[in-house]
């Protein structure tokens, strides 16, 4: 419980009372999954700063409305303070403009325009917003700046009718004014700094700007440069303010949808300009570029001390890894390591499965997550006040379990090798995420020719302002959208086209949502070709899924590292795939992948506390293997045939000359199962004199075989016919192939005891089938219901 107790201490620091034992319905549910101390880093973002919880708080609606008014009160107060700061900043503008036309100007007219660029527009924007918001909150009184009477307690019916979402949406739609200010910010600061050094008059002015602050009109002293930074700081907080307001708005409130849209627009704007905020501490490279933030996100740093959740920042010329901590109520980053991008080599790999003991830990954590989520859903029904604290604690335990899984579940790694000899390994949460990071690092590394040694203290401390990713990808704190998938998701990966070179390939399919079950599966490796075909069905048990992530990976003969060819995100539309197949063609870079998707909603069974064991392929009845793989012809059979046809059709004596003993033994295991058993009727059919009736009888008996047995036999027969087409080169005619494969594919009836007669029947049956001109084609997978298939 060490991690949880740290979280409790953190909550106390924020004046949030932890839940007491008498409020817990099932205290055992809140105990740690493992008694011993886990290896993951205790300083996760969830315990060091308030994350952006993405769902409105599940409290009593009346309490939510009261907290909402407190948030709006805070917005109003901060807007008033910000307006006074802008007015203070604009105070000397008129005098500086007038002096610009004299013989002894402090600033030139152009400099005045640069220093105060867009600031009047920002003041007007916020003044209009402040006035409108104040009028909504207090329509019956004229409120002087700083007067907040009437906001202490507002009746719930009044607050339920109070709508301010349109004001915030209008405001964020005008945030473009800030872009001009941000682009000009560096030039304005440069002029102020130069004039501070060269002109005593300006220095006196810039160091003594006073502003009235608060209802008691307390005077606050600012520097010119500090006031210029206020708009930059303000716009960076817009998304946080909107999120806080939306979090305390009941889902059925008229403002809920409007605030979500405002939050989306604000986040989009912020992600586009976030890197510009570093102009305050910008670093110029020799080519005139500035060090900018390109990308950031959470990763797992794999080191000797274990696996630790870290925040990774990709800058113009370096990678910075930092740990989020808290000093009192102030969140900040601590430096971990950095690597120059110049000459940086990036390699990726899939991690091996952990020990069986560790897999048990993972399975137990998933089962605990499921229980916590079920309990949370029960406790939050109806917005019961009496269980709100219990619900909060359940939610924190759910976060704890999910972040443990993120940190400890095997996934994919990026190995970073610097020319200085330093190396670091990062674990990413998905192959899709890994590919995004890999592309971004390699692209920036290719453009980078130098690195200016960083001021690590300044760069690390600026991460709080610059970061675009606020929290790890935890589903329990993700947006609670109205439509989500819960049940079974079927993904049938058919084929791909567009490869430029021959290769073996597979498709990795990932889903989002809770990690109660495996969220990643992949197809088998295809034959070596430019048009791979799998017809392989992948089945996911999903809860809360919204998107499907596809990654196409190729393997080449030269033995180089697997190449990620392309990726794509597919939004899951329940209307189009509910209980019926939807066929889609997805563009993954240069490759188009065709697949079908079907969704079957149903209550999910609790995940098993024991890890799933990979089912064996050898020494298993062929029908069982086919069921495991959801196919009609097992993958091992298809793979062997495809490999022979790729590089063995011209080999003399193929299937007759013995190979390596160990390989033969493995193949025997693959074929030595019950699908080789022939029926007595096959031998009897050979006795039919009329060749046409004999052929019809043989085909009828073939059609009577079980689906898997029939299609596997047909698949092999067509393969042997293709081998025989090269008989001039490989010396294997239909007769020779029948002689080799007859005893392997057919088991003689028990009544026959003459060995020579047994072999004769086996060879004749296979030879007859190989001669058949209208032999049906094999189906590799079960046919989809084309009446329901949507294209």
Coordinates of C-alpha atoms in Angstrom, one line a residue, residues 331-784:
X331 CA 4.6 20.3 -10.0
X332 CA 8.0 20.3 -11.6
X333 CA 10.3 18.0 -13.6
X334 CA 13.6 16.5 -12.6
X335 CA 16.3 15.8 -15.1
X336 CA 17.1 12.1 -15.9
X337 CA 19.1 12.0 -19.1
X338 CA 19.5 13.5 -22.5
X339 CA 20.9 12.4 -25.8
X340 CA 22.0 14.5 -28.8
X341 CA 20.1 13.8 -32.0
X342 CA 23.3 14.1 -34.2
X343 CA 24.2 10.6 -35.3
X344 CA 21.6 9.0 -33.0
X345 CA 20.7 5.4 -34.1
X346 CA 17.3 4.0 -33.3
X347 CA 16.4 0.3 -33.3
X348 CA 13.2 -1.4 -32.2
X349 CA 12.2 -4.8 -31.1
X350 CA 9.4 -6.8 -29.6
X351 CA 10.0 -7.9 -26.0
X352 CA 10.0 -11.5 -25.1
X353 CA 7.3 -12.9 -22.8
X354 CA 8.2 -12.6 -19.1
X355 CA 8.5 -15.6 -16.7
X356 CA 5.4 -17.5 -15.9
X357 CA 5.5 -16.0 -12.4
X358 CA 5.5 -12.5 -13.8
X359 CA 2.7 -13.4 -16.2
X360 CA 0.6 -14.5 -13.1
X361 CA 1.2 -11.0 -11.7
X362 CA -0.1 -9.4 -14.8
X363 CA -3.2 -11.6 -14.9
X364 CA -4.0 -10.9 -11.3
X365 CA -3.6 -7.1 -11.9
X366 CA -6.0 -7.3 -14.8
X367 CA -8.5 -9.3 -12.7
X368 CA -8.2 -6.7 -9.9
X369 CA -8.8 -3.9 -12.4
X370 CA -11.9 -5.5 -13.6
X371 CA -13.3 -5.9 -10.1
X372 CA -12.4 -2.3 -9.3
X373 CA -14.1 -1.0 -12.4
X374 CA -17.3 -3.1 -11.6
X375 CA -17.3 -1.7 -8.1
X376 CA -16.8 1.8 -9.3
X377 CA -19.7 1.6 -11.7
X378 CA -22.0 0.4 -8.8
X379 CA -20.8 3.1 -6.4
X380 CA -21.3 5.9 -8.9
X381 CA -24.9 5.0 -10.0
X382 CA -27.3 7.8 -9.2
X383 CA -24.6 10.2 -8.0
X384 CA -24.9 9.0 -4.3
X385 CA -23.1 11.5 -2.0
X386 CA -22.5 8.9 0.6
X387 CA -20.2 6.8 -1.6
X388 CA -18.5 9.6 -3.5
X389 CA -15.3 9.3 -1.4
X390 CA -15.4 5.5 -1.8
X391 CA -15.7 6.0 -5.6
X392 CA -12.7 8.4 -5.6
X393 CA -10.6 5.8 -3.8
X394 CA -11.8 3.1 -6.2
X395 CA -10.8 5.3 -9.1
X396 CA -7.4 5.9 -7.6
X397 CA -6.8 2.2 -7.1
X398 CA -7.9 1.6 -10.7
X399 CA -5.4 4.2 -11.9
X400 CA -2.7 2.5 -9.8
X401 CA -3.4 -0.9 -11.4
X402 CA -3.5 0.5 -14.9
X403 CA -0.3 2.4 -14.5
X404 CA 1.4 -0.8 -13.1
X405 CA 0.3 -2.6 -16.2
X406 CA 1.6 0.1 -18.5
X407 CA 4.9 0.0 -16.8
X408 CA 5.3 -3.8 -16.5
X409 CA 3.5 -5.5 -19.4
X410 CA 5.9 -6.5 -22.2
X411 CA 5.5 -4.5 -25.3
X412 CA 8.0 -2.9 -27.7
X413 CA 11.3 -1.2 -27.1
X414 CA 13.3 1.5 -28.7
X415 CA 17.0 1.3 -28.3
X416 CA 18.8 4.7 -28.6
X417 CA 22.5 4.6 -29.4
X418 CA 24.5 7.9 -29.3
X419 CA 27.8 8.5 -31.1
X420 CA 29.2 9.4 -27.6
X421 CA 28.7 5.7 -26.6
X422 CA 25.7 6.4 -24.3
X423 CA 22.6 4.2 -24.8
X424 CA 19.1 4.1 -23.4
X425 CA 16.2 1.8 -23.9
X426 CA 12.6 2.9 -23.8
X427 CA 9.5 0.8 -23.7
X428 CA 6.5 2.1 -25.6
X429 CA 2.9 1.1 -24.9
X430 CA 2.0 0.1 -28.4
X431 CA 3.6 -0.6 -31.7
X432 CA 1.7 2.3 -33.2
X433 CA 3.1 4.7 -30.6
X434 CA 6.6 3.3 -31.1
X435 CA 6.4 3.9 -34.8
X436 CA 5.3 7.5 -34.3
X437 CA 8.2 8.1 -32.0
X438 CA 10.7 6.3 -34.2
X439 CA 9.7 8.4 -37.3
X440 CA 9.8 11.7 -35.4
X441 CA 13.2 10.9 -33.9
X442 CA 14.7 9.7 -37.2
X443 CA 13.3 12.7 -39.1
X444 CA 14.6 15.2 -36.6
X445 CA 18.0 13.4 -36.3
X446 CA 18.4 13.5 -40.1
X447 CA 17.9 17.2 -40.1
X448 CA 20.2 17.8 -37.1
X449 CA 23.8 18.6 -37.8
X450 CA 24.8 20.0 -34.4
X451 CA 23.8 20.4 -30.8
X452 CA 24.3 23.3 -28.5
X453 CA 25.1 22.0 -25.0
X454 CA 21.9 22.7 -23.1
X455 CA 21.3 24.5 -19.9
X456 CA 19.7 21.4 -18.3
X457 CA 18.2 23.3 -15.4
X458 CA 16.5 25.8 -17.7
X459 CA 15.4 23.2 -20.3
X460 CA 14.0 20.9 -17.6
X461 CA 12.2 23.6 -15.7
X462 CA 10.5 24.8 -18.9
X463 CA 9.0 21.4 -19.5
X464 CA 6.0 22.2 -17.3
X465 CA 5.1 25.1 -19.7
X466 CA 6.0 23.4 -22.9
X467 CA 4.5 19.9 -22.5
X468 CA 1.6 19.0 -24.8
X469 CA 0.9 15.7 -23.1
X470 CA -0.5 16.1 -19.6
X471 CA -0.9 12.5 -18.5
X472 CA -0.1 8.9 -19.3
X473 CA -2.5 7.0 -21.7
X474 CA -4.7 5.7 -18.9
X475 CA -8.2 4.6 -20.0
X476 CA -9.6 5.1 -16.5
X477 CA -9.0 8.9 -16.8
X478 CA -9.8 9.2 -20.5
X479 CA -12.8 10.9 -21.9
X480 CA -16.1 9.1 -21.2
X481 CA -17.6 9.3 -24.6
X482 CA -21.3 8.4 -25.0
X483 CA -20.5 5.5 -27.4
X484 CA -18.0 2.8 -26.6
X485 CA -17.5 -0.8 -27.4
X486 CA -18.0 -3.5 -24.8
X487 CA -18.1 -7.1 -26.0
X488 CA -16.3 -9.1 -28.7
X489 CA -14.6 -7.4 -31.6
X490 CA -13.8 -9.6 -34.6
X491 CA -11.1 -8.5 -37.1
X492 CA -10.6 -10.6 -40.2
X493 CA -7.4 -9.6 -41.9
X494 CA -7.7 -10.6 -45.5
X495 CA -4.9 -9.4 -47.7
X496 CA -2.6 -6.5 -48.7
X497 CA -1.2 -5.0 -51.9
X498 CA 1.2 -2.3 -52.8
X499 CA 4.5 -3.7 -51.6
X500 CA 7.4 -2.7 -53.7
X501 CA 9.6 -5.7 -52.9
X502 CA 8.9 -9.3 -52.0
X503 CA 8.8 -10.0 -48.3
X504 CA 7.1 -11.9 -45.6
X505 CA 4.7 -9.6 -43.7
X506 CA 2.3 -9.5 -40.8
X507 CA -0.3 -7.0 -39.5
X508 CA -0.3 -5.9 -35.9
X509 CA -3.8 -4.9 -34.6
X510 CA -4.2 -3.0 -31.4
X511 CA -7.3 -1.6 -29.7
X512 CA -7.7 1.0 -26.9
X513 CA -9.9 0.7 -23.8
X514 CA -9.3 -1.0 -20.5
X515 CA -6.5 -3.5 -20.4
X516 CA -8.5 -6.2 -18.8
X517 CA -7.7 -8.4 -21.7
X518 CA -5.0 -8.5 -24.4
X519 CA -5.3 -5.4 -26.5
X520 CA -2.8 -6.5 -29.2
X521 CA -2.8 -9.4 -31.6
X522 CA -1.1 -10.0 -34.9
X523 CA -1.5 -12.2 -37.9
X524 CA 0.9 -15.0 -38.8
X525 CA 3.8 -14.3 -41.1
X526 CA 2.7 -14.4 -44.7
X527 CA 4.3 -16.1 -47.6
X528 CA 7.3 -14.4 -49.3
X529 CA 5.5 -12.3 -52.0
X530 CA 4.3 -8.8 -52.9
X531 CA 0.6 -9.6 -52.3
X532 CA 0.4 -11.2 -48.9
X533 CA -2.8 -13.0 -47.9
X534 CA -3.8 -14.1 -44.5
X535 CA -7.6 -14.5 -44.2
X536 CA -6.9 -14.7 -40.5
X537 CA -9.5 -13.8 -37.8
X538 CA -8.4 -12.0 -34.6
X539 CA -10.8 -11.8 -31.7
X540 CA -10.6 -9.2 -29.0
X541 CA -12.5 -8.9 -25.8
X542 CA -12.9 -5.2 -25.3
X543 CA -14.3 -2.7 -22.8
X544 CA -14.4 1.0 -23.6
X545 CA -12.7 0.6 -27.1
X546 CA -13.0 3.5 -29.4
X547 CA -10.2 3.0 -32.0
X548 CA -8.4 0.3 -33.9
X549 CA -4.7 0.7 -34.6
X550 CA -3.1 -1.1 -37.6
X551 CA 0.6 -1.5 -38.2
X552 CA 2.1 -3.3 -41.3
X553 CA 5.5 -5.0 -40.7
X554 CA 7.7 -6.6 -43.4
X555 CA 10.5 -9.1 -43.0
X556 CA 13.1 -9.4 -45.8
X557 CA 15.5 -12.2 -46.8
X558 CA 18.6 -10.2 -46.1
X559 CA 18.1 -10.7 -42.4
X560 CA 17.9 -6.9 -41.6
X561 CA 15.6 -5.6 -38.9
X562 CA 11.8 -5.9 -39.5
X563 CA 10.6 -2.8 -41.2
X564 CA 7.4 -0.9 -40.2
X565 CA 5.9 -0.1 -43.6
X566 CA 2.9 1.9 -42.5
X567 CA 0.2 2.5 -39.9
X568 CA -3.3 3.8 -39.5
X569 CA -6.0 4.6 -36.9
X570 CA -9.5 3.3 -37.6
X571 CA -12.4 4.8 -35.6
X572 CA -14.8 2.1 -34.5
X573 CA -18.3 2.9 -35.8
X574 CA -20.7 0.6 -33.9
X575 CA -23.6 1.4 -36.2
X576 CA -21.9 0.0 -39.3
X577 CA -20.4 -3.2 -37.8
X578 CA -23.0 -4.1 -35.1
X579 CA -23.6 -7.9 -35.4
X580 CA -22.6 -7.8 -39.1
X581 CA -19.4 -7.7 -41.0
X582 CA -18.1 -4.4 -42.5
X583 CA -15.3 -4.7 -45.1
X584 CA -12.9 -1.9 -45.4
X585 CA -9.6 -1.2 -47.2
X586 CA -7.1 0.8 -45.1
X587 CA -4.2 2.7 -46.5
X588 CA -1.1 2.0 -44.4
X589 CA 1.6 4.1 -46.1
X590 CA 2.4 2.5 -49.4
X591 CA 0.3 -0.6 -48.6
X592 CA -3.4 -1.1 -48.7
X593 CA -4.8 -3.7 -46.3
X594 CA -8.2 -5.2 -46.7
X595 CA -10.0 -6.4 -43.6
X596 CA -13.5 -7.0 -42.2
X597 CA -14.8 -6.0 -38.8
X598 CA -17.7 -7.2 -36.7
X599 CA -18.8 -6.2 -33.2
X600 CA -20.9 -8.4 -30.9
X601 CA -22.0 -6.6 -27.7
X602 CA -22.4 -8.7 -24.6
X603 CA -21.4 -8.6 -20.9
X604 CA -17.8 -9.5 -20.4
X605 CA -16.6 -12.4 -18.2
X606 CA -14.1 -11.5 -15.6
X607 CA -10.5 -12.0 -16.9
X608 CA -8.8 -15.1 -15.7
X609 CA -6.2 -14.8 -12.9
X610 CA -4.0 -17.3 -14.6
X611 CA -2.1 -16.4 -17.8
X612 CA -3.3 -17.8 -21.1
X613 CA -1.0 -20.6 -22.4
X614 CA -0.1 -20.7 -26.0
X615 CA -1.9 -23.7 -27.5
X616 CA 0.4 -26.2 -29.2
X617 CA 0.3 -26.8 -32.9
X618 CA 2.0 -30.2 -33.1
X619 CA 0.5 -33.5 -31.9
X620 CA -2.9 -31.8 -31.8
X621 CA -6.0 -32.9 -33.8
X622 CA -6.2 -30.7 -36.9
X623 CA -9.7 -29.7 -36.1
X624 CA -8.6 -28.3 -32.8
X625 CA -5.8 -26.3 -34.4
X626 CA -8.2 -24.9 -36.9
X627 CA -10.5 -23.8 -34.1
X628 CA -7.6 -22.1 -32.3
X629 CA -6.7 -20.2 -35.4
X630 CA -10.3 -19.6 -36.7
X631 CA -9.4 -21.0 -40.1
X632 CA -10.2 -24.0 -42.3
X633 CA -6.6 -24.8 -43.3
X634 CA -4.1 -24.6 -40.4
X635 CA -1.4 -22.0 -40.7
X636 CA 1.4 -24.6 -40.4
X637 CA 0.2 -26.4 -43.5
X638 CA -0.2 -23.2 -45.5
X639 CA 3.2 -21.9 -44.4
X640 CA 5.0 -25.2 -45.4
X641 CA 3.3 -25.2 -48.8
X642 CA 4.0 -21.6 -49.5
X643 CA 7.6 -22.0 -48.6
X644 CA 8.0 -25.1 -50.8
X645 CA 6.4 -23.3 -53.8
X646 CA 8.6 -20.3 -53.2
X647 CA 11.9 -22.0 -53.4
X648 CA 11.4 -25.8 -53.8
X649 CA 9.5 -26.5 -57.0
X650 CA 12.7 -26.8 -59.1
X651 CA 14.4 -29.0 -56.5
X652 CA 15.0 -32.5 -58.0
X653 CA 13.4 -35.2 -55.8
X654 CA 11.3 -32.8 -53.8
X655 CA 9.3 -34.7 -51.3
X656 CA 11.3 -37.9 -52.1
X657 CA 14.8 -37.1 -51.0
X658 CA 15.1 -37.0 -47.2
X659 CA 15.9 -33.8 -45.5
X660 CA 17.3 -33.0 -42.1
X661 CA 16.0 -35.5 -39.5
X662 CA 15.0 -32.9 -36.9
X663 CA 13.0 -31.0 -39.5
X664 CA 11.3 -34.1 -40.8
X665 CA 10.3 -35.0 -37.2
X666 CA 8.7 -31.5 -36.8
X667 CA 6.8 -32.0 -40.0
X668 CA 5.6 -35.4 -38.9
X669 CA 4.2 -33.8 -35.7
X670 CA 2.4 -31.3 -37.9
X671 CA 0.7 -33.9 -40.1
X672 CA 0.4 -36.9 -37.7
X673 CA -3.1 -36.2 -36.6
X674 CA -6.6 -37.4 -37.2
X675 CA -7.3 -35.5 -40.4
X676 CA -5.4 -38.2 -42.3
X677 CA -7.9 -40.9 -41.5
X678 CA -9.7 -42.0 -44.6
X679 CA -13.1 -43.7 -44.7
X680 CA -13.6 -47.3 -45.9
X681 CA -15.9 -45.8 -48.6
X682 CA -12.9 -44.4 -50.4
X683 CA -11.4 -47.8 -50.9
X684 CA -14.8 -49.1 -52.0
X685 CA -15.2 -46.3 -54.5
X686 CA -12.0 -47.5 -56.3
X687 CA -13.8 -50.7 -57.2
X688 CA -16.3 -48.8 -59.4
X689 CA -15.6 -49.8 -63.0
X690 CA -17.1 -46.7 -64.7
X691 CA -14.5 -44.0 -64.5
X692 CA -17.0 -41.2 -64.5
X693 CA -19.1 -42.8 -61.7
X694 CA -15.9 -43.5 -59.8
X695 CA -14.8 -39.9 -60.0
X696 CA -18.2 -38.6 -58.9
X697 CA -18.3 -41.0 -56.0
X698 CA -14.8 -40.0 -54.9
X699 CA -15.7 -36.3 -55.0
X700 CA -18.9 -37.0 -53.1
X701 CA -17.0 -38.7 -50.4
X702 CA -14.5 -35.8 -50.4
X703 CA -17.3 -33.4 -49.9
X704 CA -18.6 -35.5 -46.9
X705 CA -15.4 -34.9 -45.0
X706 CA -15.4 -32.4 -42.1
X707 CA -14.7 -28.9 -43.2
X708 CA -11.2 -28.7 -41.9
X709 CA -10.2 -32.1 -43.1
X710 CA -11.7 -31.5 -46.6
X711 CA -10.2 -28.1 -47.1
X712 CA -6.7 -29.1 -45.8
X713 CA -6.7 -32.1 -48.1
X714 CA -7.8 -30.0 -51.1
X715 CA -5.2 -27.4 -50.3
X716 CA -2.4 -30.1 -50.3
X717 CA -3.8 -31.7 -53.5
X718 CA -3.7 -28.5 -55.4
X719 CA -0.2 -27.9 -54.1
X720 CA 1.0 -31.3 -55.3
X721 CA -0.5 -30.7 -58.8
X722 CA 1.6 -27.5 -59.0
X723 CA 4.6 -29.5 -58.0
X724 CA 3.9 -31.9 -60.8
X725 CA 3.7 -29.1 -63.3
X726 CA 7.5 -28.8 -62.8
X727 CA 8.2 -32.5 -63.2
X728 CA 10.7 -32.0 -65.9
X729 CA 12.9 -30.2 -63.4
X730 CA 12.0 -31.8 -60.1
X731 CA 11.4 -35.4 -61.4
X732 CA 8.2 -35.6 -59.4
X733 CA 5.2 -36.7 -61.5
X734 CA 1.6 -37.1 -60.2
X735 CA 2.3 -40.8 -59.8
X736 CA 5.5 -40.2 -57.8
X737 CA 3.7 -37.7 -55.5
X738 CA 0.8 -40.0 -54.9
X739 CA 3.2 -42.8 -54.0
X740 CA 4.9 -40.4 -51.4
X741 CA 1.9 -38.8 -50.0
X742 CA -0.7 -41.6 -50.1
X743 CA 0.5 -43.4 -47.0
X744 CA 0.9 -40.0 -45.2
X745 CA -2.5 -38.6 -46.0
X746 CA -4.7 -41.6 -45.7
X747 CA -5.1 -44.1 -42.9
X748 CA -6.2 -47.6 -44.1
X749 CA -9.4 -49.1 -42.8
X750 CA -9.0 -51.4 -39.9
X751 CA -10.5 -54.3 -41.8
X752 CA -7.6 -54.4 -44.2
X753 CA -4.5 -56.2 -42.9
X754 CA -2.6 -56.7 -46.1
X755 CA 0.1 -54.0 -46.0
X756 CA 0.7 -54.1 -49.8
X757 CA -3.0 -53.7 -50.4
X758 CA -3.1 -50.9 -47.9
X759 CA -0.4 -48.9 -49.7
X760 CA -2.0 -49.6 -53.0
X761 CA -5.3 -48.2 -51.9
X762 CA -3.7 -45.1 -50.4
X763 CA -1.7 -44.4 -53.6
X764 CA -4.7 -45.0 -55.9
X765 CA -7.0 -42.7 -54.0
X766 CA -4.5 -39.8 -53.9
X767 CA -3.5 -40.4 -57.6
X768 CA -7.2 -40.3 -58.6
X769 CA -7.7 -37.0 -56.8
X770 CA -4.6 -35.6 -58.4
X771 CA -5.9 -36.5 -61.9
X772 CA -9.3 -35.0 -61.2
X773 CA -9.9 -32.0 -63.5
X774 CA -12.7 -30.4 -61.5
X775 CA -11.2 -30.7 -58.1
X776 CA -12.8 -28.0 -55.9
X777 CA -10.7 -25.2 -54.6
X778 CA -9.8 -25.1 -50.9
X779 CA -11.3 -22.5 -48.6
X780 CA -8.7 -21.2 -46.2
X781 CA -11.2 -19.5 -43.8
X782 CA -14.9 -19.7 -43.1
X783 CA -16.8 -17.6 -45.6
X784 CA -18.4 -14.5 -44.3

